[in-house]
């Protein structure tokens, strides 16, 4: 909790953590309206999956440019630019009047989603190095907190907003206003001051030590993305809830436990080590998926909470490792790990859509359980047995 106290006590750290929070406030608001968008445009699960793939495609197209842009513009400047454009972009999908419009709007969201994610993680890594502080896990805790805020506040406000566009516009206005006010604390931070001139340009061999880390990020973030985008539909279609304001329960508890886990993450990692933290997190996530598959409201919602707790500290730890990689800048290393992870974050919902359409949504979540078991085995075999240090 020391890192959380540090963030709450100093504007320099809180301002960056709030960017994490803001990103997921917008996502948490958007996921509440996925069932409505699906019904409005008369889409099936496969079509929703393809639309979400356009989000991933936006990241894939723009991601290679992010390290170049952050070096030219500056980490701080691009972080505030990114969160502003990202917030505005999320209004687009709710304006969609046809399927093509929806796909294009989500593609634009993807461009600013991935680039802002890389920039804010590189910014935290830069600050950690400058100040010799560890705040990455707690910063990701604010990301999870943002999802909970978006879902909880959204579940309340959607009862009063007949038009979801007004709701999303209000949230975007609040997020942008607060971030502009706080951006003065990180606006001038530029990664170029921290990058050695001796470092070489991109080479695949430079990233070889990060391949396992990137793979784990891909698998774990696939689960995060899948739960964010499909938990509401799971409660509707599999569990069988009948009221809209209950649709966000699974995601709310998932975000809440993930927030708590990440606020305690730095201390847990310091006590038991990164390898045991990752292994324990994967085990908890597996147990959570088994609970979700009970398909009764209370146990399923609790299962989402257990998954959130299990996954909570893994991704922040992976990003911190990437930010400390040798012979490569923080933005380049985080671009590699975060980029692959974020592709999983967005491809996960896409693949689930196809599996759901071909088989069932329940089978989609069984697939997530299998992937989490694979992450557990990979962590044990590659990190523990091979004694790869991730500290």
mmCIF file of C-alpha atoms in Angstrom:
data_model
loop_
_atom_site.group_PDB
_atom_site.id
_atom_site.type_symbol
_atom_site.label_atom_id
_atom_site.label_comp_id
_atom_site.label_asym_id
_atom_site.label_seq_id
_atom_site.Cartn_x
_atom_site.Cartn_y
_atom_site.Cartn_z
ATOM 1 C CA UNK A 1 0.000 0.000 0.000
ATOM 2 C CA UNK A 2 3.016 2.328 0.239
ATOM 3 C CA UNK A 3 2.894 2.950 -3.504
ATOM 4 C CA UNK A 4 -0.812 3.829 -3.249
ATOM 5 C CA UNK A 5 -0.086 6.318 -0.454
ATOM 6 C CA UNK A 6 2.679 7.767 -2.594
ATOM 7 C CA UNK A 7 0.300 8.250 -5.525
ATOM 8 C CA UNK A 8 -2.381 9.820 -3.357
ATOM 9 C CA UNK A 9 0.058 12.149 -1.608
ATOM 10 C CA UNK A 10 1.914 13.594 -4.618
ATOM 11 C CA UNK A 11 0.385 15.229 -7.672
ATOM 12 C CA UNK A 12 3.310 14.083 -9.843
ATOM 13 C CA UNK A 13 2.266 10.449 -9.361
ATOM 14 C CA UNK A 14 -1.490 10.924 -9.094
ATOM 15 C CA UNK A 15 -1.646 12.821 -12.380
ATOM 16 C CA UNK A 16 -0.217 9.842 -14.269
ATOM 17 C CA UNK A 17 -2.297 7.293 -12.338
ATOM 18 C CA UNK A 18 -5.399 9.255 -13.286
ATOM 19 C CA UNK A 19 -4.625 8.690 -16.980
ATOM 20 C CA UNK A 20 -4.792 4.933 -16.290
ATOM 21 C CA UNK A 21 -8.072 5.452 -14.468
ATOM 22 C CA UNK A 22 -9.484 7.604 -17.263
ATOM 23 C CA UNK A 23 -8.712 5.073 -19.971
ATOM 24 C CA UNK A 24 -10.814 2.415 -18.283
ATOM 25 C CA UNK A 25 -13.581 4.786 -17.222
ATOM 26 C CA UNK A 26 -14.319 5.209 -20.915
ATOM 27 C CA UNK A 27 -13.993 1.486 -21.632
ATOM 28 C CA UNK A 28 -16.142 0.619 -18.606
ATOM 29 C CA UNK A 29 -18.854 2.972 -19.859
ATOM 30 C CA UNK A 30 -18.692 1.577 -23.384
ATOM 31 C CA UNK A 31 -19.039 -2.090 -22.396
ATOM 32 C CA UNK A 32 -22.367 -1.356 -20.697
ATOM 33 C CA UNK A 33 -23.817 -0.394 -24.063
ATOM 34 C CA UNK A 34 -22.498 -3.323 -26.121
ATOM 35 C CA UNK A 35 -25.775 -5.286 -25.680
ATOM 36 C CA UNK A 36 -27.730 -2.196 -26.814
ATOM 37 C CA UNK A 37 -25.480 -1.638 -29.830
ATOM 38 C CA UNK A 38 -25.825 -5.317 -30.735
ATOM 39 C CA UNK A 39 -29.617 -5.108 -30.552
ATOM 40 C CA UNK A 40 -29.821 -1.722 -32.295
ATOM 41 C CA UNK A 41 -27.849 -2.908 -35.336
ATOM 42 C CA UNK A 42 -29.267 -6.462 -35.167
ATOM 43 C CA UNK A 43 -25.831 -8.111 -34.968
ATOM 44 C CA UNK A 44 -24.860 -11.656 -34.031
ATOM 45 C CA UNK A 45 -21.886 -12.599 -31.839
ATOM 46 C CA UNK A 46 -19.578 -13.097 -34.838
ATOM 47 C CA UNK A 47 -20.357 -9.641 -36.169
ATOM 48 C CA UNK A 48 -19.686 -8.113 -32.746
ATOM 49 C CA UNK A 49 -16.407 -10.052 -32.730
ATOM 50 C CA UNK A 50 -15.403 -8.642 -36.124
ATOM 51 C CA UNK A 51 -16.312 -5.129 -35.000
ATOM 52 C CA UNK A 52 -14.097 -5.539 -31.936
ATOM 53 C CA UNK A 53 -11.359 -6.870 -34.214
ATOM 54 C CA UNK A 54 -11.404 -3.472 -35.925
ATOM 55 C CA UNK A 55 -10.343 -2.087 -32.546
ATOM 56 C CA UNK A 56 -7.386 -4.462 -32.569
ATOM 57 C CA UNK A 57 -6.639 -3.573 -36.176
ATOM 58 C CA UNK A 58 -6.415 0.104 -35.246
ATOM 59 C CA UNK A 59 -3.748 -0.785 -32.704
ATOM 60 C CA UNK A 60 -1.867 -3.029 -35.126
ATOM 61 C CA UNK A 61 -1.717 -0.310 -37.761
ATOM 62 C CA UNK A 62 -0.634 2.502 -35.436
ATOM 63 C CA UNK A 63 1.439 0.726 -32.785
ATOM 64 C CA UNK A 64 4.763 0.648 -34.726
ATOM 65 C CA UNK A 65 4.666 4.448 -34.882
ATOM 66 C CA UNK A 66 4.193 4.999 -31.150
ATOM 67 C CA UNK A 67 7.872 4.941 -30.056
ATOM 68 C CA UNK A 68 8.743 7.384 -32.850
ATOM 69 C CA UNK A 69 5.874 9.732 -31.964
ATOM 70 C CA UNK A 70 6.556 9.699 -28.216
ATOM 71 C CA UNK A 71 10.210 10.536 -28.854
ATOM 72 C CA UNK A 72 9.328 13.406 -31.185
ATOM 73 C CA UNK A 73 6.367 14.819 -29.277
ATOM 74 C CA UNK A 74 7.417 13.755 -25.775
ATOM 75 C CA UNK A 75 5.909 11.152 -23.454
ATOM 76 C CA UNK A 76 4.033 13.700 -21.375
ATOM 77 C CA UNK A 77 2.608 15.648 -24.297
ATOM 78 C CA UNK A 78 1.481 12.586 -26.210
ATOM 79 C CA UNK A 79 -0.079 11.058 -23.081
ATOM 80 C CA UNK A 80 -2.459 13.986 -22.645
ATOM 81 C CA UNK A 81 -3.114 14.201 -26.400
ATOM 82 C CA UNK A 82 -3.818 10.489 -26.496
ATOM 83 C CA UNK A 83 -6.305 10.408 -23.627
ATOM 84 C CA UNK A 84 -8.196 13.401 -25.051
ATOM 85 C CA UNK A 85 -8.541 11.847 -28.511
ATOM 86 C CA UNK A 86 -9.320 8.428 -27.037
ATOM 87 C CA UNK A 87 -12.162 9.847 -24.917
ATOM 88 C CA UNK A 88 -13.677 11.672 -27.868
ATOM 89 C CA UNK A 89 -13.300 8.655 -30.146
ATOM 90 C CA UNK A 90 -15.519 6.500 -27.912
ATOM 91 C CA UNK A 91 -18.523 8.612 -28.826
ATOM 92 C CA UNK A 92 -18.233 7.280 -32.391
ATOM 93 C CA UNK A 93 -19.408 3.677 -31.832
ATOM 94 C CA UNK A 94 -22.584 4.912 -30.150
ATOM 95 C CA UNK A 95 -23.309 7.173 -33.138
ATOM 96 C CA UNK A 96 -23.120 4.205 -35.515
ATOM 97 C CA UNK A 97 -26.211 3.728 -37.677
ATOM 98 C CA UNK A 98 -24.903 0.703 -39.553
ATOM 99 C CA UNK A 99 -22.328 -2.049 -39.227
ATOM 100 C CA UNK A 100 -19.649 -0.398 -41.388
ATOM 101 C CA UNK A 101 -19.920 2.811 -39.377
ATOM 102 C CA UNK A 102 -19.455 0.809 -36.165
ATOM 103 C CA UNK A 103 -16.339 -0.955 -37.488
ATOM 104 C CA UNK A 104 -14.740 2.303 -38.659
ATOM 105 C CA UNK A 105 -15.537 4.013 -35.341
ATOM 106 C CA UNK A 106 -13.961 1.159 -33.358
ATOM 107 C CA UNK A 107 -10.905 1.217 -35.640
ATOM 108 C CA UNK A 108 -10.389 4.882 -34.695
ATOM 109 C CA UNK A 109 -10.841 4.027 -31.013
ATOM 110 C CA UNK A 110 -8.154 1.351 -31.428
ATOM 111 C CA UNK A 111 -5.646 3.829 -32.814
ATOM 112 C CA UNK A 112 -5.815 6.036 -29.729
ATOM 113 C CA UNK A 113 -6.390 3.187 -27.286
ATOM 114 C CA UNK A 114 -3.139 1.339 -27.979
ATOM 115 C CA UNK A 115 -0.992 4.423 -28.387
ATOM 116 C CA UNK A 116 -2.227 5.975 -25.139
ATOM 117 C CA UNK A 117 -1.682 2.671 -23.325
ATOM 118 C CA UNK A 118 1.955 2.489 -24.454
ATOM 119 C CA UNK A 119 2.611 6.158 -23.694
ATOM 120 C CA UNK A 120 1.200 6.072 -20.157
ATOM 121 C CA UNK A 121 3.090 2.883 -19.255
ATOM 122 C CA UNK A 122 6.333 4.312 -20.631
ATOM 123 C CA UNK A 123 5.636 7.504 -18.681
ATOM 124 C CA UNK A 124 5.314 5.564 -15.413
ATOM 125 C CA UNK A 125 8.480 3.615 -16.202
ATOM 126 C CA UNK A 126 10.308 6.903 -16.833
ATOM 127 C CA UNK A 127 9.083 8.368 -13.547
ATOM 128 C CA UNK A 128 10.023 5.186 -11.651
ATOM 129 C CA UNK A 129 13.573 5.443 -12.977
ATOM 130 C CA UNK A 130 13.841 9.168 -12.259
ATOM 131 C CA UNK A 131 12.525 8.947 -8.701
ATOM 132 C CA UNK A 132 13.632 5.387 -7.781
ATOM 133 C CA UNK A 133 10.034 4.556 -6.819
ATOM 134 C CA UNK A 134 7.766 1.608 -7.653
ATOM 135 C CA UNK A 135 4.265 2.722 -8.616
ATOM 136 C CA UNK A 136 3.520 0.584 -11.698
ATOM 137 C CA UNK A 137 1.236 -1.935 -9.958
ATOM 138 C CA UNK A 138 -0.752 0.776 -8.178
ATOM 139 C CA UNK A 139 -0.991 2.774 -11.415
ATOM 140 C CA UNK A 140 -2.587 -0.294 -13.002
ATOM 141 C CA UNK A 141 -4.784 -0.445 -9.920
ATOM 142 C CA UNK A 142 -6.154 2.921 -10.982
ATOM 143 C CA UNK A 143 -6.810 1.435 -14.435
ATOM 144 C CA UNK A 144 -8.967 -1.232 -12.808
ATOM 145 C CA UNK A 145 -10.558 1.384 -10.541
ATOM 146 C CA UNK A 146 -11.514 3.306 -13.664
ATOM 147 C CA UNK A 147 -13.352 0.271 -15.020
ATOM 148 C CA UNK A 148 -15.269 -0.050 -11.773
ATOM 149 C CA UNK A 149 -16.095 3.683 -11.776
ATOM 150 C CA UNK A 150 -17.268 3.544 -15.377
ATOM 151 C CA UNK A 151 -19.403 0.443 -14.790
ATOM 152 C CA UNK A 152 -20.873 1.490 -11.407
ATOM 153 C CA UNK A 153 -21.542 5.102 -12.369
ATOM 154 C CA UNK A 154 -22.701 3.975 -15.795
ATOM 155 C CA UNK A 155 -25.151 1.425 -14.372
ATOM 156 C CA UNK A 156 -26.667 4.267 -12.349
ATOM 157 C CA UNK A 157 -26.634 6.950 -15.058
ATOM 158 C CA UNK A 158 -27.981 4.740 -17.848
ATOM 159 C CA UNK A 159 -31.315 4.690 -16.005
ATOM 160 C CA UNK A 160 -31.531 8.473 -16.525
ATOM 161 C CA UNK A 161 -29.956 8.864 -19.969
ATOM 162 C CA UNK A 162 -32.370 7.726 -22.656
ATOM 163 C CA UNK A 163 -29.695 8.372 -25.267
ATOM 164 C CA UNK A 164 -26.320 6.646 -24.574
ATOM 165 C CA UNK A 165 -24.531 9.309 -26.662
ATOM 166 C CA UNK A 166 -25.307 11.929 -24.004
ATOM 167 C CA UNK A 167 -23.984 9.615 -21.301
ATOM 168 C CA UNK A 168 -20.722 8.950 -23.167
ATOM 169 C CA UNK A 169 -20.291 12.654 -24.000
ATOM 170 C CA UNK A 170 -20.687 13.562 -20.322
ATOM 171 C CA UNK A 171 -18.065 10.999 -19.272
ATOM 172 C CA UNK A 172 -15.664 12.154 -22.008
ATOM 173 C CA UNK A 173 -16.071 15.780 -20.908
ATOM 174 C CA UNK A 174 -15.340 14.936 -17.262
ATOM 175 C CA UNK A 175 -12.326 12.771 -18.128
ATOM 176 C CA UNK A 176 -10.806 15.344 -20.504
ATOM 177 C CA UNK A 177 -11.327 18.280 -18.127
ATOM 178 C CA UNK A 178 -9.665 16.554 -15.164
ATOM 179 C CA UNK A 179 -6.748 15.268 -17.254
ATOM 180 C CA UNK A 180 -6.023 18.670 -18.747
ATOM 181 C CA UNK A 181 -5.904 20.121 -15.241
ATOM 182 C CA UNK A 182 -3.470 17.435 -14.010
ATOM 183 C CA UNK A 183 -1.274 17.229 -17.114
ATOM 184 C CA UNK A 184 0.981 20.074 -15.989
ATOM 185 C CA UNK A 185 2.681 17.630 -13.608
ATOM 186 C CA UNK A 186 4.004 15.387 -16.413
ATOM 187 C CA UNK A 187 3.658 17.449 -19.589
ATOM 188 C CA UNK A 188 7.394 18.174 -19.965
ATOM 189 C CA UNK A 189 8.641 14.617 -19.368
ATOM 190 C CA UNK A 190 10.451 13.417 -22.458
ATOM 191 C CA UNK A 191 11.900 9.945 -22.794
ATOM 192 C CA UNK A 192 14.757 11.177 -24.988
ATOM 193 C CA UNK A 193 16.508 12.481 -21.865
ATOM 194 C CA UNK A 194 16.662 8.931 -20.528
ATOM 195 C CA UNK A 195 17.740 7.047 -23.655
ATOM 196 C CA UNK A 196 21.422 6.406 -24.268
ATOM 197 C CA UNK A 197 22.763 7.463 -27.627
ATOM 198 C CA UNK A 198 24.607 4.165 -27.766
ATOM 199 C CA UNK A 199 21.391 2.169 -27.942
ATOM 200 C CA UNK A 200 20.827 0.588 -31.300
ATOM 201 C CA UNK A 201 17.722 0.817 -33.482
ATOM 202 C CA UNK A 202 15.149 -1.954 -33.554
ATOM 203 C CA UNK A 203 16.497 -5.483 -33.810
ATOM 204 C CA UNK A 204 14.441 -8.593 -33.157
ATOM 205 C CA UNK A 205 17.269 -10.113 -31.106
ATOM 206 C CA UNK A 206 17.050 -7.159 -28.712
ATOM 207 C CA UNK A 207 13.561 -8.297 -27.714
ATOM 208 C CA UNK A 208 14.364 -12.019 -27.382
ATOM 209 C CA UNK A 209 14.511 -11.915 -23.546
ATOM 210 C CA UNK A 210 11.023 -10.366 -23.562
ATOM 211 C CA UNK A 211 9.298 -13.033 -25.692
ATOM 212 C CA UNK A 212 8.032 -15.077 -22.727
ATOM 213 C CA UNK A 213 6.982 -11.895 -20.953
ATOM 214 C CA UNK A 214 5.097 -10.749 -24.065
ATOM 215 C CA UNK A 215 3.398 -14.133 -24.450
ATOM 216 C CA UNK A 216 2.174 -14.038 -20.857
ATOM 217 C CA UNK A 217 0.930 -10.481 -21.386
ATOM 218 C CA UNK A 218 -0.957 -11.652 -24.483
ATOM 219 C CA UNK A 219 -2.721 -14.491 -22.654
ATOM 220 C CA UNK A 220 -3.519 -12.562 -19.473
ATOM 221 C CA UNK A 221 -4.735 -9.463 -21.283
ATOM 222 C CA UNK A 222 -6.874 -11.654 -23.553
ATOM 223 C CA UNK A 223 -8.787 -12.627 -20.425
ATOM 224 C CA UNK A 224 -9.054 -9.000 -19.309
ATOM 225 C CA UNK A 225 -10.407 -7.885 -22.670
ATOM 226 C CA UNK A 226 -12.798 -10.819 -22.934
ATOM 227 C CA UNK A 227 -14.318 -10.170 -19.511
ATOM 228 C CA UNK A 228 -14.652 -6.446 -20.159
ATOM 229 C CA UNK A 229 -16.481 -6.985 -23.438
ATOM 230 C CA UNK A 230 -18.414 -10.217 -22.840
ATOM 231 C CA UNK A 231 -19.221 -10.403 -19.114
ATOM 232 C CA UNK A 232 -22.440 -8.419 -19.574
ATOM 233 C CA UNK A 233 -23.579 -10.645 -22.433
ATOM 234 C CA UNK A 234 -22.578 -13.742 -20.444
ATOM 235 C CA UNK A 235 -24.914 -12.735 -17.627
ATOM 236 C CA UNK A 236 -27.693 -12.087 -20.132
ATOM 237 C CA UNK A 237 -27.308 -15.076 -22.437
ATOM 238 C CA UNK A 238 -25.898 -17.825 -20.187
ATOM 239 C CA UNK A 239 -26.859 -16.944 -16.615
ATOM 240 C CA UNK A 240 -30.191 -15.519 -17.737
ATOM 241 C CA UNK A 241 -30.564 -12.154 -15.967
ATOM 242 C CA UNK A 242 -33.471 -10.039 -17.177
ATOM 243 C CA UNK A 243 -32.652 -6.432 -16.179
ATOM 244 C CA UNK A 244 -30.109 -4.119 -17.824
ATOM 245 C CA UNK A 245 -28.763 -2.611 -14.600
ATOM 246 C CA UNK A 246 -27.577 -6.065 -13.414
ATOM 247 C CA UNK A 247 -25.548 -6.637 -16.573
ATOM 248 C CA UNK A 248 -22.494 -4.887 -15.175
ATOM 249 C CA UNK A 249 -22.283 -6.856 -11.908
ATOM 250 C CA UNK A 250 -19.618 -9.289 -13.104
ATOM 251 C CA UNK A 251 -17.430 -6.566 -14.569
ATOM 252 C CA UNK A 252 -17.905 -4.348 -11.503
ATOM 253 C CA UNK A 253 -16.657 -7.037 -9.103
ATOM 254 C CA UNK A 254 -13.901 -8.038 -11.542
ATOM 255 C CA UNK A 255 -12.681 -4.430 -11.652
ATOM 256 C CA UNK A 256 -13.044 -3.958 -7.894
ATOM 257 C CA UNK A 257 -10.963 -7.018 -6.949
ATOM 258 C CA UNK A 258 -8.422 -6.231 -9.631
ATOM 259 C CA UNK A 259 -8.101 -2.731 -8.200
ATOM 260 C CA UNK A 260 -7.559 -4.043 -4.668
ATOM 261 C CA UNK A 261 -5.055 -6.656 -5.872
ATOM 262 C CA UNK A 262 -3.026 -4.096 -7.778
ATOM 263 C CA UNK A 263 -2.914 -1.665 -4.866
ATOM 264 C CA UNK A 264 -1.335 -4.443 -2.794
ATOM 265 C CA UNK A 265 0.662 -5.854 -5.714
ATOM 266 C CA UNK A 266 3.977 -4.113 -5.116
ATOM 267 C CA UNK A 267 4.107 -5.379 -1.528
ATOM 268 C CA UNK A 268 3.120 -8.955 -2.466
ATOM 269 C CA UNK A 269 5.754 -9.111 -5.192
ATOM 270 C CA UNK A 270 8.427 -7.789 -2.816
ATOM 271 C CA UNK A 271 7.586 -10.476 -0.244
ATOM 272 C CA UNK A 272 7.168 -13.649 -2.318
ATOM 273 C CA UNK A 273 8.918 -12.732 -5.566
ATOM 274 C CA UNK A 274 7.654 -12.144 -9.074
ATOM 275 C CA UNK A 275 7.573 -15.794 -10.156
ATOM 276 C CA UNK A 276 5.413 -16.935 -7.234
ATOM 277 C CA UNK A 277 3.176 -13.902 -7.675
ATOM 278 C CA UNK A 278 2.503 -14.797 -11.303
ATOM 279 C CA UNK A 279 1.969 -18.500 -10.523
ATOM 280 C CA UNK A 280 -0.408 -17.758 -7.653
ATOM 281 C CA UNK A 281 -2.306 -15.266 -9.797
ATOM 282 C CA UNK A 282 -2.815 -17.836 -12.565
ATOM 283 C CA UNK A 283 -4.086 -20.417 -10.062
ATOM 284 C CA UNK A 284 -6.618 -17.946 -8.641
ATOM 285 C CA UNK A 285 -7.794 -17.035 -12.146
ATOM 286 C CA UNK A 286 -8.367 -20.723 -12.983
ATOM 287 C CA UNK A 287 -10.470 -21.137 -9.845
ATOM 288 C CA UNK A 288 -12.419 -18.017 -10.818
ATOM 289 C CA UNK A 289 -13.242 -19.367 -14.276
ATOM 290 C CA UNK A 290 -14.535 -22.591 -12.730
ATOM 291 C CA UNK A 291 -16.868 -20.492 -10.562
ATOM 292 C CA UNK A 292 -18.048 -18.484 -13.580
ATOM 293 C CA UNK A 293 -18.937 -21.722 -15.369
ATOM 294 C CA UNK A 294 -21.373 -22.668 -12.570
ATOM 295 C CA UNK A 295 -23.783 -20.337 -14.408
ATOM 296 C CA UNK A 296 -25.686 -19.175 -11.340
ATOM 297 C CA UNK A 297 -25.764 -15.440 -10.697
ATOM 298 C CA UNK A 298 -24.073 -15.280 -7.275
ATOM 299 C CA UNK A 299 -21.335 -17.871 -7.943
ATOM 300 C CA UNK A 300 -20.671 -16.533 -11.448
ATOM 301 C CA UNK A 301 -20.303 -12.936 -10.210
ATOM 302 C CA UNK A 302 -18.012 -14.117 -7.386
ATOM 303 C CA UNK A 303 -16.021 -16.012 -10.029
ATOM 304 C CA UNK A 304 -15.455 -12.810 -11.976
ATOM 305 C CA UNK A 305 -14.168 -11.256 -8.753
ATOM 306 C CA UNK A 306 -11.727 -14.120 -8.125
ATOM 307 C CA UNK A 307 -10.453 -13.840 -11.711
ATOM 308 C CA UNK A 308 -9.857 -10.118 -11.208
ATOM 309 C CA UNK A 309 -7.879 -10.760 -8.031
ATOM 310 C CA UNK A 310 -5.794 -13.453 -9.730
ATOM 311 C CA UNK A 311 -4.942 -11.439 -12.824
ATOM 312 C CA UNK A 312 -4.457 -8.158 -10.973
ATOM 313 C CA UNK A 313 -0.703 -8.102 -10.341
ATOM 314 C CA UNK A 314 0.543 -10.030 -13.370
ATOM 315 C CA UNK A 315 0.363 -7.397 -16.115
ATOM 316 C CA UNK A 316 1.835 -4.522 -14.055
ATOM 317 C CA UNK A 317 4.783 -6.753 -13.176
ATOM 318 C CA UNK A 318 5.308 -7.646 -16.833
ATOM 319 C CA UNK A 319 5.233 -3.988 -17.874
ATOM 320 C CA UNK A 320 7.708 -3.026 -15.181
ATOM 321 C CA UNK A 321 10.065 -5.723 -16.432
ATOM 322 C CA UNK A 322 9.744 -4.396 -19.974
ATOM 323 C CA UNK A 323 10.442 -0.838 -18.848
ATOM 324 C CA UNK A 324 13.730 -1.959 -17.255
ATOM 325 C CA UNK A 325 14.952 -3.970 -20.250
ATOM 326 C CA UNK A 326 18.557 -3.345 -21.226
ATOM 327 C CA UNK A 327 19.704 -1.918 -24.561
ATOM 328 C CA UNK A 328 16.238 -0.695 -25.514
ATOM 329 C CA UNK A 329 14.224 2.388 -24.600
ATOM 330 C CA UNK A 330 11.293 2.060 -22.222
ATOM 331 C CA UNK A 331 8.765 3.043 -24.897
ATOM 332 C CA UNK A 332 10.176 0.502 -27.369
ATOM 333 C CA UNK A 333 10.248 -2.340 -24.815
ATOM 334 C CA UNK A 334 6.803 -1.494 -23.479
ATOM 335 C CA UNK A 335 5.545 -1.088 -27.049
ATOM 336 C CA UNK A 336 6.656 -4.664 -27.696
ATOM 337 C CA UNK A 337 5.195 -6.254 -24.545
ATOM 338 C CA UNK A 338 2.219 -3.928 -24.155
ATOM 339 C CA UNK A 339 1.509 -4.054 -27.878
ATOM 340 C CA UNK A 340 1.378 -7.844 -27.976
ATOM 341 C CA UNK A 341 -0.574 -7.854 -24.718
ATOM 342 C CA UNK A 342 -3.018 -5.249 -25.962
ATOM 343 C CA UNK A 343 -3.523 -7.199 -29.181
ATOM 344 C CA UNK A 344 -4.554 -10.080 -26.933
ATOM 345 C CA UNK A 345 -6.786 -7.675 -24.997
ATOM 346 C CA UNK A 346 -8.631 -6.902 -28.210
ATOM 347 C CA UNK A 347 -8.314 -10.171 -30.117
ATOM 348 C CA UNK A 348 -9.612 -12.127 -27.122
ATOM 349 C CA UNK A 349 -13.131 -10.674 -27.466
ATOM 350 C CA UNK A 350 -12.979 -11.217 -31.241
ATOM 351 C CA UNK A 351 -12.089 -14.903 -30.953
ATOM 352 C CA UNK A 352 -14.716 -15.343 -28.256
ATOM 353 C CA UNK A 353 -17.299 -13.914 -30.629
ATOM 354 C CA UNK A 354 -16.526 -16.517 -33.280
ATOM 355 C CA UNK A 355 -16.432 -19.367 -30.755
ATOM 356 C CA UNK A 356 -19.698 -18.175 -29.245
ATOM 357 C CA UNK A 357 -21.375 -17.996 -32.644
ATOM 358 C CA UNK A 358 -20.095 -21.436 -33.674
ATOM 359 C CA UNK A 359 -20.687 -23.181 -30.343
ATOM 360 C CA UNK A 360 -21.823 -21.120 -27.354
ATOM 361 C CA UNK A 361 -20.731 -18.229 -25.150
ATOM 362 C CA UNK A 362 -20.139 -20.762 -22.382
ATOM 363 C CA UNK A 363 -17.624 -22.560 -24.628
ATOM 364 C CA UNK A 364 -15.859 -19.213 -25.113
ATOM 365 C CA UNK A 365 -15.242 -18.958 -21.380
ATOM 366 C CA UNK A 366 -14.058 -22.566 -21.254
ATOM 367 C CA UNK A 367 -11.484 -21.500 -23.862
ATOM 368 C CA UNK A 368 -10.349 -18.677 -21.561
ATOM 369 C CA UNK A 369 -9.914 -21.196 -18.754
ATOM 370 C CA UNK A 370 -7.730 -23.365 -21.016
ATOM 371 C CA UNK A 371 -5.604 -20.346 -21.979
ATOM 372 C CA UNK A 372 -5.129 -19.429 -18.333
ATOM 373 C CA UNK A 373 -4.001 -22.973 -17.552
ATOM 374 C CA UNK A 374 -1.532 -22.629 -20.443
ATOM 375 C CA UNK A 375 -0.219 -19.387 -18.916
ATOM 376 C CA UNK A 376 0.171 -21.173 -15.573
ATOM 377 C CA UNK A 377 2.170 -24.009 -17.169
ATOM 378 C CA UNK A 378 4.307 -21.591 -19.175
ATOM 379 C CA UNK A 379 5.050 -19.535 -16.073
ATOM 380 C CA UNK A 380 6.044 -22.636 -14.136
ATOM 381 C CA UNK A 381 8.149 -24.265 -16.867
ATOM 382 C CA UNK A 382 9.819 -21.181 -18.299
ATOM 383 C CA UNK A 383 10.101 -18.901 -15.279
ATOM 384 C CA UNK A 384 10.436 -21.228 -12.316
ATOM 385 C CA UNK A 385 12.208 -24.292 -13.674
ATOM 386 C CA UNK A 386 14.494 -22.304 -15.955
ATOM 387 C CA UNK A 387 15.030 -19.776 -13.122
ATOM 388 C CA UNK A 388 14.458 -16.785 -15.343
ATOM 389 C CA UNK A 389 14.599 -13.737 -13.117
ATOM 390 C CA UNK A 390 11.839 -11.208 -13.656
ATOM 391 C CA UNK A 391 12.738 -8.619 -11.113
#
